[in-house]
Amino acid sequence: MQFIDLAAQQARIRTAIDTRIKAVLDHGHYILGPEVKELEERLCAFTGAQHCITCASGTDALLMPLMAWGIGKGDAVFVPSFTFFATSEEPALLGATPIFVDVDPVTFNMQPDLLAKAIEAVLRQDSSIYPLPKAALNQSLRPRAVIPVDLFGQAAEYENILPLADKHGLLVLEDAAQSFGGSSHGHKTCALGCHAAATSFFPAKPLGCYGDGGAVFTDDEELANLLRSIRVHGKGSDKYDNVRLGLNGRLDTLQAAILLAKMDIFAEEIELRQRVAGWYGDRLDSIPGIVPPSINVANISAWAQYCVILPEGSRAHVMDRLKAQNIPTNIYYPKPQHCLKVFADLGYKPEDMPTALRASQRIMALPFHPYLEESQVETVCLALQEALA
Ligand SMILES: Cc1ncc(COP(=O)(O)O)c(C=O)c1O
């Protein structure tokens, strides 16, 4: 059994992919060719966002808006403590201080009440309100931005985060690397009212290319123009008229071509993902000790990952038992962000973010992709039941 079966998807659309790749080889515009523009228009139509700026990775998609906003030293950027490293890496790379916020014990997304406390703690330089990094105690940091993450495919609580950000003048960057194709309150992720949203087209993502890729979405035209400049070395009127610092952050035309072929079946794949999640949910509900994922009624998850919580101390044994039956599993994420060595200087203690810490010790991802069959879900669930018996 595959953890994510990209070959099954490729078998379905191989002819379309070959045709798209051949078109690029024929016209030869490998950098910012016509497929890039076509894809950006298609992604705008899909999400409802006004501007889409494709780029080289989901990591660059986070970095570029932060660069455009001039985020840097002295700025506090609020990030959840349970996420992939890029969410906290990019503000830190620009010299800002990541302020970690613990997550909700059910959705594992940033908890808005704790965000409110963390903002207050930074403003008052008072870690008795909420745990802060050392840097936030001996200097007055400016709260500038928040990067909520739509973890595992489910949108964060923007209905509560956006008003809070507005009250404090914070910029909101949605990390939708895992949630592309999902929705909340009837709106697609990447168009949920944030100042900008970043997604990833890493091969294993719900919409993945055959290499690295990403995109930024925004309704702000001025920001969109800045992002197009940053994407090409801070270009002005042309690429040799450099007016600001930027990146070589473009999406390859070939990757855009592959994504266009995948877009033809993407909406259907999101539906198939709901069906697979339903099969898992029905069976896991009856296995004592397992906590299946929980999706808010207002949300449709893109199901980038299907993660369950296991009884304390059972994970290594369960993973071994499943592996023995050729059932692959993974851990997202084995360490919360505030416990990473790279952030040791911030001085956080593991128990500062108790929910993220507990999740990192008990979470496990099961095989999940749109082409998983009901019998395979049955096999995984029986193996889990046996392993926990
Ligand atoms: C939550 C989150 N943010 C950002 C990224 C970075 O995306 P990429 O790998 O395309 O740079 C990822 C990718 O794994 C992610 O899961």
Short mmCIF file of C-alpha atoms and ligand atoms in Angstrom, two decimals:
data_model
loop_
_atom_site.label_atom_id
_atom_site.label_comp_id
_atom_site.label_asym_id
_atom_site.label_seq_id
_atom_site.Cartn_x
_atom_site.Cartn_y
_atom_site.Cartn_z
CA MET A 1 0.00 0.00 0.00
CA GLN A 2 1.21 3.53 -0.82
CA PHE A 3 1.10 6.36 1.72
CA ILE A 4 0.25 8.71 -1.20
CA ASP A 5 -0.28 7.09 -4.60
CA LEU A 6 0.84 9.58 -7.24
CA ALA A 7 1.16 6.81 -9.84
CA ALA A 8 -2.59 6.05 -9.71
CA GLN A 9 -3.31 9.71 -10.48
CA GLN A 10 -0.70 9.81 -13.24
CA ALA A 11 -2.17 6.73 -14.92
CA ARG A 12 -5.48 8.64 -15.22
CA ILE A 13 -4.07 11.80 -16.81
CA ARG A 14 -0.81 10.68 -18.40
CA THR A 15 -1.92 11.59 -21.93
CA ALA A 16 -2.96 15.10 -20.86
CA ILE A 17 0.34 15.58 -19.01
CA ASP A 18 2.34 14.37 -22.02
CA THR A 19 0.40 16.72 -24.32
CA ARG A 20 0.97 19.68 -21.99
CA ILE A 21 4.71 18.93 -21.64
CA LYS A 22 5.08 18.52 -25.41
CA ALA A 23 3.48 21.95 -25.94
CA VAL A 24 6.12 23.53 -23.68
CA LEU A 25 8.95 21.67 -25.43
CA ASP A 26 7.55 22.89 -28.76
CA HIS A 27 7.22 26.59 -27.85
CA GLY A 28 10.35 26.66 -25.66
CA HIS A 29 9.29 29.44 -23.24
CA TYR A 30 10.61 27.65 -20.17
CA ILE A 31 10.60 30.72 -17.92
CA LEU A 32 7.26 32.47 -17.29
CA GLY A 33 5.81 30.92 -20.44
CA PRO A 34 2.12 31.09 -21.41
CA GLU A 35 1.20 28.14 -19.15
CA VAL A 36 2.20 30.17 -16.07
CA LYS A 37 -0.29 32.92 -16.96
CA GLU A 38 -2.96 30.36 -17.87
CA LEU A 39 -2.45 28.59 -14.54
CA GLU A 40 -2.61 31.83 -12.54
CA GLU A 41 -5.91 32.72 -14.23
CA ARG A 42 -7.25 29.24 -13.59
CA LEU A 43 -6.23 29.32 -9.91
CA CYS A 44 -7.92 32.74 -9.48
CA ALA A 45 -11.11 31.37 -11.03
CA PHE A 46 -10.94 28.27 -8.81
CA THR A 47 -10.36 30.11 -5.52
CA GLY A 48 -12.15 33.38 -6.15
CA ALA A 49 -9.01 35.37 -5.24
CA GLN A 50 -8.34 38.41 -7.43
CA HIS A 51 -4.61 37.87 -7.93
CA CYS A 52 -2.46 34.76 -8.07
CA ILE A 53 1.32 34.96 -8.24
CA THR A 54 2.82 31.52 -8.76
CA CYS A 55 6.30 30.94 -7.39
CA ALA A 56 9.06 28.39 -6.85
CA SER A 57 7.77 26.75 -3.64
CA GLY A 58 5.33 27.05 -0.76
CA THR A 59 8.27 28.36 1.25
CA ASP A 60 8.79 31.26 -1.19
CA ALA A 61 5.04 31.84 -1.16
CA LEU A 62 5.35 32.55 2.59
CA LEU A 63 8.58 34.53 2.25
CA MET A 64 7.52 36.86 -0.57
CA PRO A 65 4.54 38.59 1.15
CA LEU A 66 6.60 38.97 4.33
CA MET A 67 9.34 40.64 2.21
CA ALA A 68 6.75 42.83 0.49
CA TRP A 69 5.44 43.98 3.88
CA GLY A 70 8.98 44.79 5.06
CA ILE A 71 8.82 42.34 7.97
CA GLY A 72 12.16 42.22 9.79
CA LYS A 73 14.09 42.88 12.96
CA GLY A 74 12.00 44.14 15.85
CA ASP A 75 8.80 42.63 14.45
CA ALA A 76 6.75 39.97 16.24
CA VAL A 77 5.14 37.41 13.91
CA PHE A 78 2.63 35.03 15.51
CA VAL A 79 2.75 31.43 14.29
CA PRO A 80 1.24 28.17 15.55
CA SER A 81 3.63 25.90 17.36
CA PHE A 82 2.37 22.80 15.55
CA THR A 83 3.20 23.09 11.85
CA PHE A 84 5.88 22.49 9.23
CA PHE A 85 9.05 24.51 9.85
CA ALA A 86 8.62 26.90 6.89
CA THR A 87 5.80 28.76 8.71
CA SER A 88 8.19 29.97 11.41
CA GLU A 89 11.39 29.78 9.34
CA GLU A 90 10.44 32.53 6.88
CA PRO A 91 9.72 35.32 9.40
CA ALA A 92 12.82 34.26 11.36
CA LEU A 93 14.91 34.33 8.15
CA LEU A 94 13.93 37.98 7.72
CA GLY A 95 15.07 38.77 11.27
CA ALA A 96 11.60 38.90 12.85
CA THR A 97 10.88 37.07 16.11
CA PRO A 98 8.43 34.16 15.82
CA ILE A 99 5.97 34.19 18.71
CA PHE A 100 4.52 30.70 19.10
CA VAL A 101 0.86 30.16 19.84
CA ASP A 102 -0.49 26.81 21.00
CA VAL A 103 -3.09 24.95 18.97
CA ASP A 104 -6.63 23.71 19.47
CA PRO A 105 -6.69 20.14 20.88
CA VAL A 106 -9.32 19.04 18.33
CA THR A 107 -8.32 20.71 15.05
CA PHE A 108 -4.62 21.37 15.83
CA ASN A 109 -5.02 24.83 14.28
CA MET A 110 -3.93 28.03 16.04
CA GLN A 111 -6.21 28.78 18.99
CA PRO A 112 -7.58 32.35 18.60
CA ASP A 113 -7.98 32.88 22.40
CA LEU A 114 -4.32 32.08 22.88
CA LEU A 115 -3.37 34.36 19.98
CA ALA A 116 -5.18 37.18 21.82
CA LYS A 117 -3.16 36.41 24.96
CA ALA A 118 0.11 36.21 23.04
CA ILE A 119 -0.51 39.62 21.42
CA GLU A 120 -1.30 41.10 24.83
CA ALA A 121 1.82 39.52 26.34
CA VAL A 122 4.04 41.02 23.60
CA LEU A 123 2.48 44.47 23.96
CA ARG A 124 3.00 44.40 27.74
CA GLN A 125 6.32 42.49 27.59
CA ASP A 126 4.79 40.19 30.18
CA SER A 127 5.26 36.43 29.91
CA SER A 128 2.87 35.81 32.82
CA ILE A 129 0.07 36.59 30.32
CA TYR A 130 1.41 34.08 27.76
CA PRO A 131 4.81 32.35 27.33
CA LEU A 132 7.10 34.56 25.25
CA PRO A 133 10.57 34.18 23.76
CA LYS A 134 13.35 35.88 25.73
CA ALA A 135 13.76 38.44 22.94
CA ALA A 136 10.23 39.70 23.56
CA LEU A 137 10.98 40.48 27.21
CA ASN A 138 14.04 42.65 26.88
CA GLN A 139 12.94 44.70 23.89
CA SER A 140 9.67 46.09 22.71
CA LEU A 141 8.67 44.10 19.65
CA ARG A 142 6.09 45.42 17.22
CA PRO A 143 3.25 42.93 16.61
CA ARG A 144 3.15 42.96 12.77
CA ALA A 145 1.72 39.76 11.36
CA VAL A 146 0.09 36.41 12.07
CA ILE A 147 0.48 33.28 9.96
CA PRO A 148 -2.35 30.85 10.78
CA VAL A 149 -1.87 27.41 9.24
CA ASP A 150 -4.68 25.32 7.74
CA LEU A 151 -3.20 22.17 9.21
CA PHE A 152 -3.72 18.85 7.43
CA GLY A 153 -6.15 20.56 5.03
CA GLN A 154 -8.67 22.26 7.35
CA ALA A 155 -8.93 26.07 7.39
CA ALA A 156 -7.87 27.80 10.62
CA GLU A 157 -10.46 29.82 12.60
CA TYR A 158 -10.34 32.97 10.47
CA GLU A 159 -13.76 34.07 11.72
CA ASN A 160 -12.09 34.70 15.09
CA ILE A 161 -8.52 35.44 13.96
CA LEU A 162 -9.34 38.17 11.41
CA PRO A 163 -11.24 40.48 13.84
CA LEU A 164 -8.44 40.08 16.38
CA ALA A 165 -5.80 40.90 13.77
CA ASP A 166 -7.83 43.88 12.63
CA LYS A 167 -8.09 45.20 16.20
CA HIS A 168 -4.30 45.12 16.56
CA GLY A 169 -3.40 46.15 13.00
CA LEU A 170 -1.78 42.79 12.18
CA LEU A 171 -1.29 41.53 8.64
CA VAL A 172 -2.70 38.02 8.14
CA LEU A 173 -0.92 35.53 5.89
CA GLU A 174 -2.87 32.27 5.50
CA ASP A 175 -0.51 29.29 5.28
CA ALA A 176 -2.68 27.21 2.96
CA ALA A 177 0.16 24.88 1.91
CA GLN A 178 -1.94 21.89 3.00
CA SER A 179 -5.45 23.18 2.38
CA PHE A 180 -5.61 24.07 -1.32
CA GLY A 181 -8.98 22.84 -2.60
CA GLY A 182 -10.63 23.02 0.81
CA SER A 183 -13.14 25.64 1.92
CA SER A 184 -14.61 27.42 4.93
CA HIS A 185 -18.09 28.98 5.21
CA GLY A 186 -18.55 28.42 1.47
CA HIS A 187 -15.32 30.18 0.44
CA LYS A 188 -12.28 28.41 -0.93
CA THR A 189 -9.06 28.53 1.08
CA CYS A 190 -6.65 31.18 -0.26
CA ALA A 191 -9.71 33.47 -0.55
CA LEU A 192 -10.83 33.62 3.07
CA GLY A 193 -10.34 37.36 3.60
CA CYS A 194 -6.69 37.37 4.70
CA HIS A 195 -4.27 39.99 3.36
CA ALA A 196 -2.50 37.19 1.48
CA ALA A 197 -2.45 33.39 1.31
CA ALA A 198 0.38 31.02 0.45
CA THR A 199 0.08 27.53 -0.94
CA SER A 200 2.46 24.76 -1.98
CA PHE A 201 2.47 22.50 -5.03
CA PHE A 202 5.01 20.07 -3.52
CA PRO A 203 4.25 16.68 -5.17
CA ALA A 204 2.52 15.20 -2.10
CA LYS A 205 0.20 18.18 -1.59
CA PRO A 206 -3.51 17.97 -2.61
CA LEU A 207 -2.57 19.83 -5.83
CA GLY A 208 1.03 18.83 -6.48
CA CYS A 209 3.37 19.32 -9.43
CA TYR A 210 6.39 17.16 -10.33
CA GLY A 211 8.93 19.24 -8.44
CA ASP A 212 8.72 22.31 -6.24
CA GLY A 213 6.10 24.98 -6.75
CA GLY A 214 3.81 27.36 -4.91
CA ALA A 215 1.54 30.37 -5.22
CA VAL A 216 0.52 33.52 -3.37
CA PHE A 217 -3.06 34.79 -3.53
CA THR A 218 -4.30 38.26 -2.64
CA ASP A 219 -7.06 40.76 -3.42
CA ASP A 220 -4.60 43.63 -2.93
CA GLU A 221 -3.39 44.85 -6.33
CA GLU A 222 -0.47 46.85 -4.93
CA LEU A 223 0.77 43.78 -3.06
CA ALA A 224 0.32 41.63 -6.19
CA ASN A 225 2.55 44.02 -8.17
CA LEU A 226 5.19 43.99 -5.43
CA LEU A 227 5.13 40.18 -5.38
CA ARG A 228 5.62 40.02 -9.16
CA SER A 229 8.68 42.23 -8.72
CA ILE A 230 10.09 40.25 -5.76
CA ARG A 231 9.58 37.01 -7.72
CA VAL A 232 12.09 38.27 -10.35
CA HIS A 233 14.96 39.79 -8.34
CA GLY A 234 13.04 42.92 -7.39
CA LYS A 235 12.60 43.97 -11.03
CA GLY A 236 11.32 47.41 -11.95
CA SER A 237 10.38 48.14 -15.55
CA ASP A 238 12.48 45.13 -16.61
CA LYS A 239 14.63 42.49 -14.96
CA TYR A 240 17.83 44.58 -15.27
CA ASP A 241 16.16 47.53 -13.59
CA ASN A 242 16.32 46.24 -10.01
CA VAL A 243 14.43 48.49 -7.64
CA ARG A 244 14.33 46.30 -4.49
CA LEU A 245 15.78 43.06 -3.17
CA GLY A 246 13.99 39.98 -4.43
CA LEU A 247 14.42 36.32 -5.28
CA ASN A 248 14.65 34.00 -8.21
CA GLY A 249 11.22 32.79 -7.18
CA ARG A 250 9.47 31.82 -10.42
CA LEU A 251 7.43 28.66 -11.06
CA ASP A 252 8.84 26.72 -14.06
CA THR A 253 6.63 26.70 -17.15
CA LEU A 254 6.89 22.88 -17.18
CA GLN A 255 5.49 22.68 -13.65
CA ALA A 256 2.65 25.04 -14.61
CA ALA A 257 1.87 22.76 -17.57
CA ILE A 258 1.68 19.73 -15.27
CA LEU A 259 -0.55 21.59 -12.82
CA LEU A 260 -2.91 22.61 -15.64
CA ALA A 261 -3.37 18.94 -16.55
CA LYS A 262 -4.01 18.14 -12.88
CA MET A 263 -6.52 21.00 -12.50
CA ASP A 264 -8.85 19.19 -14.92
CA ILE A 265 -9.50 16.50 -12.30
CA PHE A 266 -8.75 18.44 -9.12
CA ALA A 267 -12.32 19.28 -8.03
CA GLU A 268 -13.27 15.64 -8.48
CA GLU A 269 -10.22 14.54 -6.47
CA ILE A 270 -11.30 16.79 -3.59
CA GLU A 271 -14.66 14.95 -3.67
CA LEU A 272 -12.89 11.58 -3.70
CA ARG A 273 -10.87 12.69 -0.68
CA GLN A 274 -14.14 13.35 1.22
CA ARG A 275 -15.29 9.82 0.40
CA VAL A 276 -12.04 8.24 1.66
CA ALA A 277 -12.17 10.36 4.84
CA GLY A 278 -15.75 9.17 5.36
CA TRP A 279 -14.71 5.52 5.09
CA TYR A 280 -11.96 6.06 7.65
CA GLY A 281 -14.21 8.06 10.00
CA ASP A 282 -16.97 5.40 10.02
CA ARG A 283 -14.53 2.66 11.01
CA LEU A 284 -12.22 4.57 13.37
CA ASP A 285 -15.13 5.82 15.47
CA SER A 286 -15.59 2.28 16.76
CA ILE A 287 -11.93 1.63 17.68
CA PRO A 288 -11.44 2.42 21.38
CA GLY A 289 -8.52 4.72 22.13
CA ILE A 290 -8.27 6.29 18.64
CA VAL A 291 -9.24 9.91 18.12
CA PRO A 292 -10.03 10.46 14.41
CA PRO A 293 -9.69 13.94 12.88
CA SER A 294 -12.56 16.33 13.45
CA ILE A 295 -13.68 18.81 10.81
CA ASN A 296 -15.68 21.90 11.76
CA VAL A 297 -19.16 21.81 10.11
CA ALA A 298 -18.40 25.05 8.24
CA ASN A 299 -15.25 23.55 6.67
CA ILE A 300 -14.43 21.15 3.86
CA SER A 301 -10.94 19.79 4.34
CA ALA A 302 -8.55 19.21 1.44
CA TRP A 303 -7.28 16.24 3.49
CA ALA A 304 -3.58 16.75 2.80
CA GLN A 305 -3.01 14.32 5.67
CA TYR A 306 -5.26 12.01 7.66
CA CYS A 307 -3.90 12.14 11.21
CA VAL A 308 -5.22 10.30 14.24
CA ILE A 309 -4.33 10.60 17.92
CA LEU A 310 -3.25 7.35 19.57
CA PRO A 311 -3.30 6.33 23.22
CA GLU A 312 -0.27 7.62 25.11
CA GLY A 313 2.85 5.48 24.68
CA SER A 314 1.39 3.27 21.93
CA ARG A 315 2.68 4.99 18.77
CA ALA A 316 5.98 3.19 18.18
CA HIS A 317 4.30 -0.20 18.66
CA VAL A 318 1.37 0.67 16.38
CA MET A 319 3.67 1.98 13.64
CA ASP A 320 5.77 -1.19 13.82
CA ARG A 321 2.73 -3.45 13.63
CA LEU A 322 1.34 -1.58 10.63
CA LYS A 323 4.73 -1.57 8.92
CA ALA A 324 4.90 -5.36 9.32
CA GLN A 325 1.69 -5.48 7.25
CA ASN A 326 3.13 -3.13 4.60
CA ILE A 327 0.98 -0.23 5.80
CA PRO A 328 3.07 2.96 5.77
CA THR A 329 2.50 5.65 8.39
CA ASN A 330 4.18 8.97 9.20
CA ILE A 331 4.46 11.49 12.00
CA TYR A 332 3.43 15.10 11.35
CA TYR A 333 5.11 16.52 13.41
CA PRO A 334 7.50 14.80 15.78
CA LYS A 335 8.62 18.10 17.36
CA PRO A 336 6.59 21.24 17.97
CA GLN A 337 8.22 24.39 16.59
CA HIS A 338 9.08 25.89 20.00
CA CYS A 339 11.13 22.74 20.80
CA LEU A 340 13.27 22.84 17.64
CA LYS A 341 17.01 23.26 18.17
CA VAL A 342 17.11 26.17 15.72
CA PHE A 343 14.87 28.12 18.10
CA ALA A 344 16.72 27.17 21.32
CA ASP A 345 17.85 30.80 21.74
CA LEU A 346 14.23 31.88 22.09
CA GLY A 347 14.24 30.10 25.44
CA TYR A 348 10.86 28.37 25.25
CA LYS A 349 10.21 25.34 27.50
CA PRO A 350 8.45 22.27 26.01
CA GLU A 351 5.45 22.65 28.37
CA ASP A 352 4.92 26.27 27.25
CA MET A 353 2.71 24.88 24.45
CA PRO A 354 1.12 21.79 26.08
CA THR A 355 -1.30 20.87 23.28
CA ALA A 356 1.36 21.01 20.55
CA LEU A 357 3.68 18.97 22.77
CA ARG A 358 1.05 16.29 23.45
CA ALA A 359 0.06 16.12 19.78
CA SER A 360 3.69 15.66 18.72
CA GLN A 361 3.91 12.65 21.04
CA ARG A 362 0.68 10.92 20.02
CA ILE A 363 -0.18 11.86 16.44
CA MET A 364 0.16 9.48 13.47
CA ALA A 365 -0.75 9.90 9.79
CA LEU A 366 -2.43 7.06 7.89
CA PRO A 367 -2.19 6.31 4.15
CA PHE A 368 -4.40 8.81 2.35
CA HIS A 369 -4.99 9.80 -1.28
CA PRO A 370 -8.04 10.13 -3.56
CA TYR A 371 -7.53 6.70 -5.13
CA LEU A 372 -7.49 4.66 -1.91
CA GLU A 373 -10.15 1.93 -2.08
CA GLU A 374 -12.65 1.09 0.64
CA SER A 375 -11.08 -2.36 1.06
CA GLN A 376 -7.69 -0.75 1.70
CA VAL A 377 -9.20 1.57 4.33
CA GLU A 378 -10.75 -1.54 5.89
CA THR A 379 -7.32 -3.25 5.94
CA VAL A 380 -5.68 -0.24 7.64
CA CYS A 381 -8.43 0.01 10.26
CA LEU A 382 -8.35 -3.72 11.06
CA ALA A 383 -4.57 -3.55 11.46
CA LEU A 384 -4.96 -0.56 13.79
CA GLN A 385 -7.59 -2.35 15.85
CA GLU A 386 -5.34 -5.41 16.20
CA ALA A 387 -2.30 -3.30 17.08
CA LEU A 388 -4.25 -1.57 19.87
CA ALA A 389 -5.99 -4.72 21.17
C1 LIG B 1 2.22 24.10 6.53
C2 LIG B 1 3.28 24.21 5.46
N1 LIG B 1 3.80 25.42 5.19
C3 LIG B 1 4.74 25.58 4.23
C4 LIG B 1 5.22 24.51 3.51
C5 LIG B 1 6.32 24.73 2.52
O1 LIG B 1 6.00 24.34 1.23
P1 LIG B 1 7.14 23.87 0.20
O2 LIG B 1 7.61 22.52 0.62
O3 LIG B 1 6.44 23.86 -1.11
O4 LIG B 1 8.21 24.88 0.24
C6 LIG B 1 4.70 23.24 3.74
C7 LIG B 1 5.19 22.07 2.99
O5 LIG B 1 5.35 20.99 3.45
C8 LIG B 1 3.71 23.08 4.76
O6 LIG B 1 3.19 21.87 5.04
#
